[in-house]
CSV table of C-alpha atoms in Angstrom, one decimal:
chain,number,residue,atom,x,y,z
A,1,UNK,CA,0.0,0.0,0.0
A,2,UNK,CA,1.5,3.3,-1.0
A,3,UNK,CA,1.4,6.5,1.0
A,4,UNK,CA,-1.4,7.6,-1.2
A,5,UNK,CA,-3.2,4.5,0.1
A,6,UNK,CA,-3.2,6.0,3.6
A,7,UNK,CA,-6.0,8.4,2.6
A,8,UNK,CA,-8.8,5.9,2.6
A,9,UNK,CA,-8.1,4.4,6.0
A,10,UNK,CA,-7.5,8.0,7.4
A,11,UNK,CA,-10.8,9.1,5.8
A,12,UNK,CA,-12.7,6.3,7.4
A,13,UNK,CA,-11.1,6.8,10.8
A,14,UNK,CA,-11.3,10.5,10.6
A,15,UNK,CA,-15.0,10.7,9.6
A,16,UNK,CA,-16.0,8.3,12.3
A,17,UNK,CA,-14.1,10.2,15.0
A,18,UNK,CA,-15.4,13.5,13.7
A,19,UNK,CA,-19.0,12.5,13.8
A,20,UNK,CA,-18.7,10.9,17.2
A,21,UNK,CA,-16.9,13.9,18.6
A,22,UNK,CA,-19.6,16.2,17.3
A,23,UNK,CA,-22.7,14.5,18.7
A,24,UNK,CA,-23.7,15.9,22.0
A,25,UNK,CA,-23.3,13.6,25.0
A,26,UNK,CA,-21.4,11.0,23.0
A,27,UNK,CA,-18.6,13.6,22.4
A,28,UNK,CA,-18.0,13.6,26.2
A,29,UNK,CA,-16.2,10.3,25.7
A,30,UNK,CA,-13.3,12.3,24.2
A,31,UNK,CA,-12.6,13.6,27.7
A,32,UNK,CA,-11.6,10.0,28.7
A,33,UNK,CA,-8.1,10.2,27.5
A,34,UNK,CA,-9.2,11.5,24.0
A,35,UNK,CA,-10.9,8.1,23.4
A,36,UNK,CA,-12.5,8.9,20.1
A,37,UNK,CA,-9.4,10.5,18.6
A,38,UNK,CA,-7.1,7.7,19.7
A,39,UNK,CA,-9.8,5.1,18.7
A,40,UNK,CA,-10.2,6.7,15.2
A,41,UNK,CA,-6.5,6.7,14.6
A,42,UNK,CA,-6.2,3.1,15.8
A,43,UNK,CA,-9.0,2.1,13.4
A,44,UNK,CA,-7.2,3.8,10.6
A,45,UNK,CA,-4.0,2.0,11.5
A,46,UNK,CA,-5.8,-1.3,11.6
A,47,UNK,CA,-7.2,-0.8,8.1
A,48,UNK,CA,-3.9,0.3,6.8
A,49,UNK,CA,-2.0,-2.6,8.3
A,50,UNK,CA,-4.6,-5.0,7.0
A,51,UNK,CA,-4.1,-3.8,3.4
A,52,UNK,CA,-0.4,-3.3,3.4
A,53,UNK,CA,1.7,-6.1,1.7
A,54,UNK,CA,4.8,-5.2,3.8
A,55,UNK,CA,5.2,-4.4,7.4
A,56,UNK,CA,3.9,-1.0,8.3
A,57,UNK,CA,6.5,1.1,10.2
A,58,UNK,CA,5.9,3.5,13.2
A,59,UNK,CA,6.6,6.5,10.9
A,60,UNK,CA,3.8,5.5,8.6
A,61,UNK,CA,1.5,5.1,11.7
A,62,UNK,CA,2.4,8.5,13.0
A,63,UNK,CA,1.7,10.1,9.6
A,64,UNK,CA,-1.5,8.2,9.2
A,65,UNK,CA,-2.6,9.3,12.7
A,66,UNK,CA,-1.9,12.9,11.9
A,67,UNK,CA,-4.0,12.7,8.8
A,68,UNK,CA,-6.8,11.0,10.6
A,69,UNK,CA,-6.8,13.6,13.4
A,70,UNK,CA,-6.8,16.4,10.9
A,71,UNK,CA,-9.7,14.9,9.0
A,72,UNK,CA,-11.6,14.3,12.2
A,73,UNK,CA,-11.2,17.9,13.3
A,74,UNK,CA,-12.6,19.2,10.0
A,75,UNK,CA,-15.5,16.8,10.1
A,76,UNK,CA,-16.2,17.6,13.8
A,77,UNK,CA,-16.3,21.3,13.1
A,78,UNK,CA,-18.4,20.9,10.0
A,79,UNK,CA,-20.9,18.8,11.9
A,80,UNK,CA,-20.9,21.2,14.9
A,81,UNK,CA,-22.4,24.0,12.9
A,82,UNK,CA,-25.6,22.3,11.7
A,83,UNK,CA,-26.0,20.5,15.1
A,84,UNK,CA,-25.9,23.8,16.9
A,85,UNK,CA,-28.3,25.3,14.4
A,86,UNK,CA,-30.6,22.3,14.8
A,87,UNK,CA,-30.6,22.6,18.6
A,88,UNK,CA,-31.2,26.3,18.5
A,89,UNK,CA,-35.0,26.1,18.5
A,90,UNK,CA,-34.9,24.1,21.7
A,91,UNK,CA,-32.7,26.7,23.5
A,92,UNK,CA,-33.1,30.3,24.2
A,93,UNK,CA,-30.6,31.4,21.5
A,94,UNK,CA,-27.2,30.8,20.1
A,95,UNK,CA,-25.4,33.1,22.4
A,96,UNK,CA,-27.1,31.5,25.4
A,97,UNK,CA,-26.3,28.1,24.0
A,98,UNK,CA,-22.6,29.0,23.7
A,99,UNK,CA,-22.9,30.4,27.2
A,100,UNK,CA,-24.0,27.0,28.4
A,101,UNK,CA,-21.0,25.5,26.6
A,102,UNK,CA,-18.7,27.8,28.5
A,103,UNK,CA,-20.5,27.0,31.8
A,104,UNK,CA,-19.5,23.4,31.2
A,105,UNK,CA,-15.9,24.4,31.4
A,106,UNK,CA,-15.9,24.3,35.2
A,107,UNK,CA,-12.5,25.8,36.0
A,108,UNK,CA,-12.9,28.8,33.7
A,109,UNK,CA,-12.0,31.9,35.8
A,110,UNK,CA,-14.7,34.5,36.2
A,111,UNK,CA,-12.7,37.1,34.3
A,112,UNK,CA,-12.4,34.7,31.3
A,113,UNK,CA,-16.0,33.8,31.5
A,114,UNK,CA,-16.9,37.6,31.4
A,115,UNK,CA,-14.6,38.1,28.4
A,116,UNK,CA,-16.3,35.3,26.5
A,117,UNK,CA,-19.7,36.5,27.5
A,118,UNK,CA,-18.9,40.0,26.2
A,119,UNK,CA,-17.5,38.5,23.0
A,120,UNK,CA,-20.7,36.5,22.4
A,121,UNK,CA,-22.8,39.6,23.0
A,122,UNK,CA,-21.4,40.8,19.7
A,123,UNK,CA,-23.9,38.6,17.9
A,124,UNK,CA,-24.2,35.3,16.0
A,125,UNK,CA,-21.2,36.1,13.9
A,126,UNK,CA,-19.0,36.0,16.9
A,127,UNK,CA,-20.5,32.6,17.9
A,128,UNK,CA,-19.7,31.1,14.5
A,129,UNK,CA,-16.2,32.6,14.7
A,130,UNK,CA,-15.8,30.9,18.1
A,131,UNK,CA,-16.8,27.5,16.6
A,132,UNK,CA,-14.2,28.1,13.8
A,133,UNK,CA,-11.6,29.1,16.3
A,134,UNK,CA,-12.4,26.0,18.4
A,135,UNK,CA,-12.1,24.1,15.1
A,136,UNK,CA,-8.6,25.4,14.5
A,137,UNK,CA,-7.6,24.4,18.0
A,138,UNK,CA,-9.1,20.9,17.4
A,139,UNK,CA,-7.1,20.6,14.2
A,140,UNK,CA,-3.9,21.0,16.2
A,141,UNK,CA,-4.9,18.9,19.2
A,142,UNK,CA,-6.6,16.1,17.2
A,143,UNK,CA,-3.6,16.0,14.9
A,144,UNK,CA,-1.1,15.6,17.8
A,145,UNK,CA,-3.2,13.0,19.7
A,146,UNK,CA,-3.9,11.3,16.4
A,147,UNK,CA,-0.2,10.8,15.8
A,148,UNK,CA,0.0,9.0,19.2
A,149,UNK,CA,-3.0,6.9,18.3
A,150,UNK,CA,-1.5,6.0,14.9
A,151,UNK,CA,1.8,4.9,16.6
A,152,UNK,CA,-0.1,2.9,19.2
A,153,UNK,CA,-2.3,1.3,16.5
A,154,UNK,CA,0.7,0.2,14.4
A,155,UNK,CA,2.3,-1.2,17.5
A,156,UNK,CA,-0.7,-3.3,18.4
A,157,UNK,CA,-1.9,-4.4,15.0
A,158,UNK,CA,1.3,-4.9,13.0
A,159,UNK,CA,2.7,-8.3,13.7
A,160,UNK,CA,5.2,-8.6,10.8
A,161,UNK,CA,8.8,-7.6,11.2
A,162,UNK,CA,10.1,-4.7,9.2
A,163,UNK,CA,11.4,-5.7,5.8
A,164,UNK,CA,9.7,-9.1,6.0
A,165,UNK,CA,8.7,-10.1,2.4
A,166,UNK,CA,5.1,-10.9,1.8
A,167,UNK,CA,4.1,-14.6,1.8
A,168,UNK,CA,4.8,-16.3,-1.5
A,169,UNK,CA,1.7,-17.0,-3.5
A,170,UNK,CA,1.5,-19.9,-6.1
A,171,UNK,CA,1.5,-18.8,-9.7
A,172,UNK,CA,-1.9,-18.7,-11.2
A,173,UNK,CA,-2.4,-20.1,-14.7
A,174,UNK,CA,-5.8,-19.1,-16.1
A,175,UNK,CA,-7.4,-21.7,-18.5
A,176,UNK,CA,-6.9,-21.0,-22.2
A,177,UNK,CA,-9.8,-18.9,-23.6
A,178,UNK,CA,-10.4,-21.3,-26.5
A,179,UNK,CA,-10.4,-24.4,-24.4
A,180,UNK,CA,-12.8,-27.1,-25.7
A,181,UNK,CA,-13.5,-30.0,-23.4
A,182,UNK,CA,-13.2,-33.5,-25.1
A,183,UNK,CA,-16.5,-35.0,-26.3
A,184,UNK,CA,-17.9,-37.7,-24.1
A,185,UNK,CA,-17.3,-41.3,-25.3
A,186,UNK,CA,-20.1,-42.8,-27.3
A,187,UNK,CA,-22.4,-45.3,-25.4
A,188,UNK,CA,-21.8,-49.0,-26.2
A,189,UNK,CA,-24.3,-50.7,-28.5
A,190,UNK,CA,-27.1,-52.6,-26.7
A,191,UNK,CA,-26.4,-56.1,-28.3
A,192,UNK,CA,-22.6,-56.0,-27.7
A,193,UNK,CA,-21.4,-58.8,-25.4
A,194,UNK,CA,-20.1,-57.7,-22.0
A,195,UNK,CA,-16.3,-57.5,-21.8
A,196,UNK,CA,-14.6,-59.7,-19.2
B,1,UNK,CA,23.1,4.0,8.2
B,2,UNK,CA,20.3,5.2,10.3
B,3,UNK,CA,21.1,8.5,12.1
B,4,UNK,CA,20.9,8.3,15.8
B,5,UNK,CA,18.0,10.1,17.4
B,6,UNK,CA,19.1,13.3,19.2
B,7,UNK,CA,22.0,14.1,17.0
B,8,UNK,CA,21.7,17.3,15.0
B,9,UNK,CA,21.0,15.3,11.8
B,10,UNK,CA,17.7,14.0,13.2
B,11,UNK,CA,15.6,16.8,14.8
B,12,UNK,CA,12.9,14.4,16.1
B,13,UNK,CA,13.8,14.5,19.7
B,14,UNK,CA,14.4,18.3,20.0
B,15,UNK,CA,11.2,18.9,18.0
B,16,UNK,CA,9.1,16.7,20.2
B,17,UNK,CA,10.6,18.1,23.3
B,18,UNK,CA,9.8,21.6,22.1
B,19,UNK,CA,6.2,20.6,21.3
B,20,UNK,CA,5.6,18.6,24.4
B,21,UNK,CA,7.3,21.2,26.6
B,22,UNK,CA,5.2,23.9,25.0
B,23,UNK,CA,2.0,22.0,25.9
B,24,UNK,CA,3.2,21.4,29.4
B,25,UNK,CA,4.0,25.1,29.7
B,26,UNK,CA,0.5,26.0,28.5
B,27,UNK,CA,-1.0,23.8,31.1
B,28,UNK,CA,0.7,25.7,33.9
B,29,UNK,CA,0.4,29.1,32.2
B,30,UNK,CA,-3.4,29.0,32.1
B,31,UNK,CA,-3.9,29.4,35.9
B,32,UNK,CA,-1.0,31.8,36.1
B,33,UNK,CA,-2.6,34.0,33.4
B,34,UNK,CA,-6.0,33.6,35.1
B,35,UNK,CA,-4.4,34.8,38.4
B,36,UNK,CA,-2.9,37.9,36.9
B,37,UNK,CA,-5.2,40.7,36.2
B,38,UNK,CA,-5.7,41.7,32.5
B,39,UNK,CA,-4.8,38.3,31.2
B,40,UNK,CA,-8.3,36.7,31.3
B,41,UNK,CA,-8.7,36.4,27.5
B,42,UNK,CA,-5.4,34.6,27.1
B,43,UNK,CA,-6.3,32.2,29.9
B,44,UNK,CA,-9.7,31.6,28.4
B,45,UNK,CA,-8.2,30.6,25.1
B,46,UNK,CA,-5.8,28.2,26.7
B,47,UNK,CA,-8.7,26.5,28.6
B,48,UNK,CA,-10.7,26.4,25.4
B,49,UNK,CA,-7.7,24.9,23.6
B,50,UNK,CA,-7.7,21.9,25.9
B,51,UNK,CA,-11.5,21.7,26.4
B,52,UNK,CA,-12.2,19.2,23.5
B,53,UNK,CA,-10.0,16.5,25.0
B,54,UNK,CA,-10.3,17.0,28.7
B,55,UNK,CA,-13.2,17.3,31.1
B,56,UNK,CA,-11.3,19.9,33.2
B,57,UNK,CA,-13.3,19.2,36.3
B,58,UNK,CA,-12.0,21.2,39.3
B,59,UNK,CA,-12.3,18.3,41.7
B,60,UNK,CA,-10.1,16.2,39.4
B,61,UNK,CA,-7.5,18.9,38.6
B,62,UNK,CA,-4.5,20.4,40.4
B,63,UNK,CA,-4.6,24.0,41.6
B,64,UNK,CA,-2.0,26.6,41.0
B,65,UNK,CA,-2.2,30.2,42.2
B,66,UNK,CA,-5.8,29.6,43.1
B,67,UNK,CA,-6.9,28.3,39.7
B,68,UNK,CA,-7.0,24.9,38.2
B,69,UNK,CA,-4.5,23.7,35.6
B,70,UNK,CA,-5.7,23.6,32.1
B,71,UNK,CA,-6.1,19.8,32.2
B,72,UNK,CA,-7.1,17.2,34.8
B,73,UNK,CA,-4.9,15.0,36.9
B,74,UNK,CA,-4.6,12.2,34.4
B,75,UNK,CA,-3.9,14.4,31.4
B,76,UNK,CA,-1.3,16.3,33.5
B,77,UNK,CA,0.4,13.0,34.1
B,78,UNK,CA,0.2,12.0,30.4
B,79,UNK,CA,1.7,15.3,29.1
B,80,UNK,CA,4.4,15.5,31.7
B,81,UNK,CA,5.1,11.8,31.4
B,82,UNK,CA,5.5,12.2,27.6
B,83,UNK,CA,7.9,15.1,28.2
B,84,UNK,CA,10.0,13.1,30.7
B,85,UNK,CA,10.0,10.0,28.4
B,86,UNK,CA,11.3,12.0,25.5
B,87,UNK,CA,14.4,12.6,27.5
B,88,UNK,CA,15.1,8.9,27.9
B,89,UNK,CA,18.2,7.4,26.3
B,90,UNK,CA,18.2,5.8,22.9
B,91,UNK,CA,18.5,2.3,24.4
B,92,UNK,CA,14.9,2.4,25.5
B,93,UNK,CA,13.7,3.2,22.0
B,94,UNK,CA,15.7,0.2,20.7
B,95,UNK,CA,13.8,-2.0,23.2
B,96,UNK,CA,10.5,-1.5,21.3
B,97,UNK,CA,11.9,-2.3,17.8
B,98,UNK,CA,10.4,-5.8,17.8
B,99,UNK,CA,6.6,-6.0,16.9
B,100,UNK,CA,5.9,-8.5,19.8
B,101,UNK,CA,7.7,-6.4,22.4
B,102,UNK,CA,6.0,-3.3,21.0
B,103,UNK,CA,2.6,-4.8,21.5
B,104,UNK,CA,3.3,-6.0,25.0
B,105,UNK,CA,4.8,-2.6,25.8
B,106,UNK,CA,1.7,-0.7,24.7
B,107,UNK,CA,-0.6,-3.0,26.6
B,108,UNK,CA,1.6,-2.7,29.7
B,109,UNK,CA,1.5,1.1,29.3
B,110,UNK,CA,-2.3,1.4,28.9
B,111,UNK,CA,-3.5,-1.3,31.3
B,112,UNK,CA,-2.9,0.5,34.6
B,113,UNK,CA,-4.6,3.6,33.3
B,114,UNK,CA,-7.5,1.7,31.9
B,115,UNK,CA,-7.9,-0.2,35.2
B,116,UNK,CA,-7.7,3.1,37.1
B,117,UNK,CA,-10.6,4.4,34.9
B,118,UNK,CA,-12.8,1.4,34.8
B,119,UNK,CA,-12.5,-0.2,38.3
B,120,UNK,CA,-14.1,2.8,40.2
B,121,UNK,CA,-17.2,2.3,38.1
B,122,UNK,CA,-17.3,-1.3,39.3
B,123,UNK,CA,-16.9,-0.3,42.9
B,124,UNK,CA,-13.6,-2.3,43.2
B,125,UNK,CA,-11.2,0.7,43.4
B,126,UNK,CA,-11.4,4.3,44.3
B,127,UNK,CA,-8.9,6.4,42.3
B,128,UNK,CA,-7.4,9.6,43.6
B,129,UNK,CA,-5.2,12.4,42.3
B,130,UNK,CA,-2.0,10.4,42.8
B,131,UNK,CA,-3.3,7.2,41.1
B,132,UNK,CA,-4.5,9.3,38.1
B,133,UNK,CA,-1.2,11.2,37.8
B,134,UNK,CA,0.9,8.0,38.3
B,135,UNK,CA,-1.0,5.9,35.7
B,136,UNK,CA,-1.2,8.8,33.3
B,137,UNK,CA,2.5,9.5,33.8
B,138,UNK,CA,3.4,5.8,33.3
B,139,UNK,CA,1.4,5.8,30.0
B,140,UNK,CA,3.1,9.0,28.8
B,141,UNK,CA,6.6,7.8,29.6
B,142,UNK,CA,6.1,4.4,28.0
B,143,UNK,CA,4.5,5.5,24.7
B,144,UNK,CA,7.0,8.3,24.2
B,145,UNK,CA,9.6,6.0,22.6
B,146,UNK,CA,7.0,4.9,20.0
B,147,UNK,CA,6.3,8.5,19.1
B,148,UNK,CA,10.0,9.3,19.0
B,149,UNK,CA,10.8,6.4,16.7
B,150,UNK,CA,7.9,7.2,14.4
B,151,UNK,CA,8.8,10.9,14.0
B,152,UNK,CA,12.5,10.1,13.6
B,153,UNK,CA,11.7,7.7,10.8
B,154,UNK,CA,9.8,10.5,9.0
B,155,UNK,CA,12.8,12.7,9.1
B,156,UNK,CA,15.0,9.9,7.8
B,157,UNK,CA,12.9,9.3,4.8
B,158,UNK,CA,14.3,10.9,1.7
B,159,UNK,CA,11.7,13.0,-0.1
B,160,UNK,CA,12.6,11.7,-3.5
B,161,UNK,CA,12.8,8.0,-2.6
B,162,UNK,CA,10.1,5.8,-4.0
B,163,UNK,CA,7.2,4.8,-1.8
B,164,UNK,CA,8.0,2.0,0.5
B,165,UNK,CA,5.4,-0.4,-0.6
B,166,UNK,CA,4.6,-1.7,-4.1
B,167,UNK,CA,1.2,-1.4,-5.7
B,168,UNK,CA,-1.3,-3.9,-4.3
B,169,UNK,CA,-1.6,-7.2,-6.1
B,170,UNK,CA,-4.6,-7.4,-8.3
B,171,UNK,CA,-7.0,-10.2,-7.8
B,172,UNK,CA,-6.6,-13.2,-10.0
B,173,UNK,CA,-2.8,-13.1,-10.5
B,174,UNK,CA,0.3,-11.0,-10.6
B,175,UNK,CA,-0.3,-8.0,-12.8
């Protein structure tokens, strides 16, 4: 599998981690040692190792994890925007909803909370800007954690030694295209004596 | 011949130390900025930076200058453990060169932390600040050689060299 072949496993792992990180309540699992990010990168590593004819190295795992984390961050941010818009009718407003998000960061100092509240008071544009800013932070953080997940995934799923050649496969000889099976033997005449 | 990690020819170790050190610094800087007047926006951004990957609960975080660190006990252990592990000698990185050793190493690194997370829910164990920091730190120290080896390998790859793996075999025979 070439380095270009990393894209498909990274896309699968990244999209899955991005969606799971965007869904409310389920996304809280990321707070348990970045579970979704590490899990997404490990899934990508598993798919990549499975399809690679030679042993995958840690360097490839790190690169794959970085790509997976970056894709996950983009998908997460893209999903956050419609989810927030969809939840808006059930809340008092976007600014209040973002306020609830900040209230969930328990150790945010009062001055910081006041700063963010004033920023949100600027209108919906600032709220969207905040989601995009958070998305930029996620790009960095998910990328870094993804690298770790990719290395861990390769360490767990790769059992071959580096440089080990792939298992030899027997040569395959397809049948000739103009092959005609021999005609069946004619049946014996009914009055012919039985041969000893 | 593969360049040794840490020599100027391979910037993997200094780069990772800089990155990890920067993250550790941010973790401590957040409460320091929160404690100093006029730096609330900067502190807010640092807390927001770590918010996607850490619950940041005050009862599960260390305090510094009257404010909590930017991450919880366990994450603090992981980040600082990574930083310490990156300073380990090359011999430890060589230990994890074999696939079997690597697998056992990762499981040994993650198992104490997973047990520390899961057992309290089963009522068998009550974790505390020290167990969270210790298990997180052990995980960080033990996985740092894997990260270091991986990044070092990326720097050793020549940009013009062909890809490492041939094209996949097509079904039905050798193409």
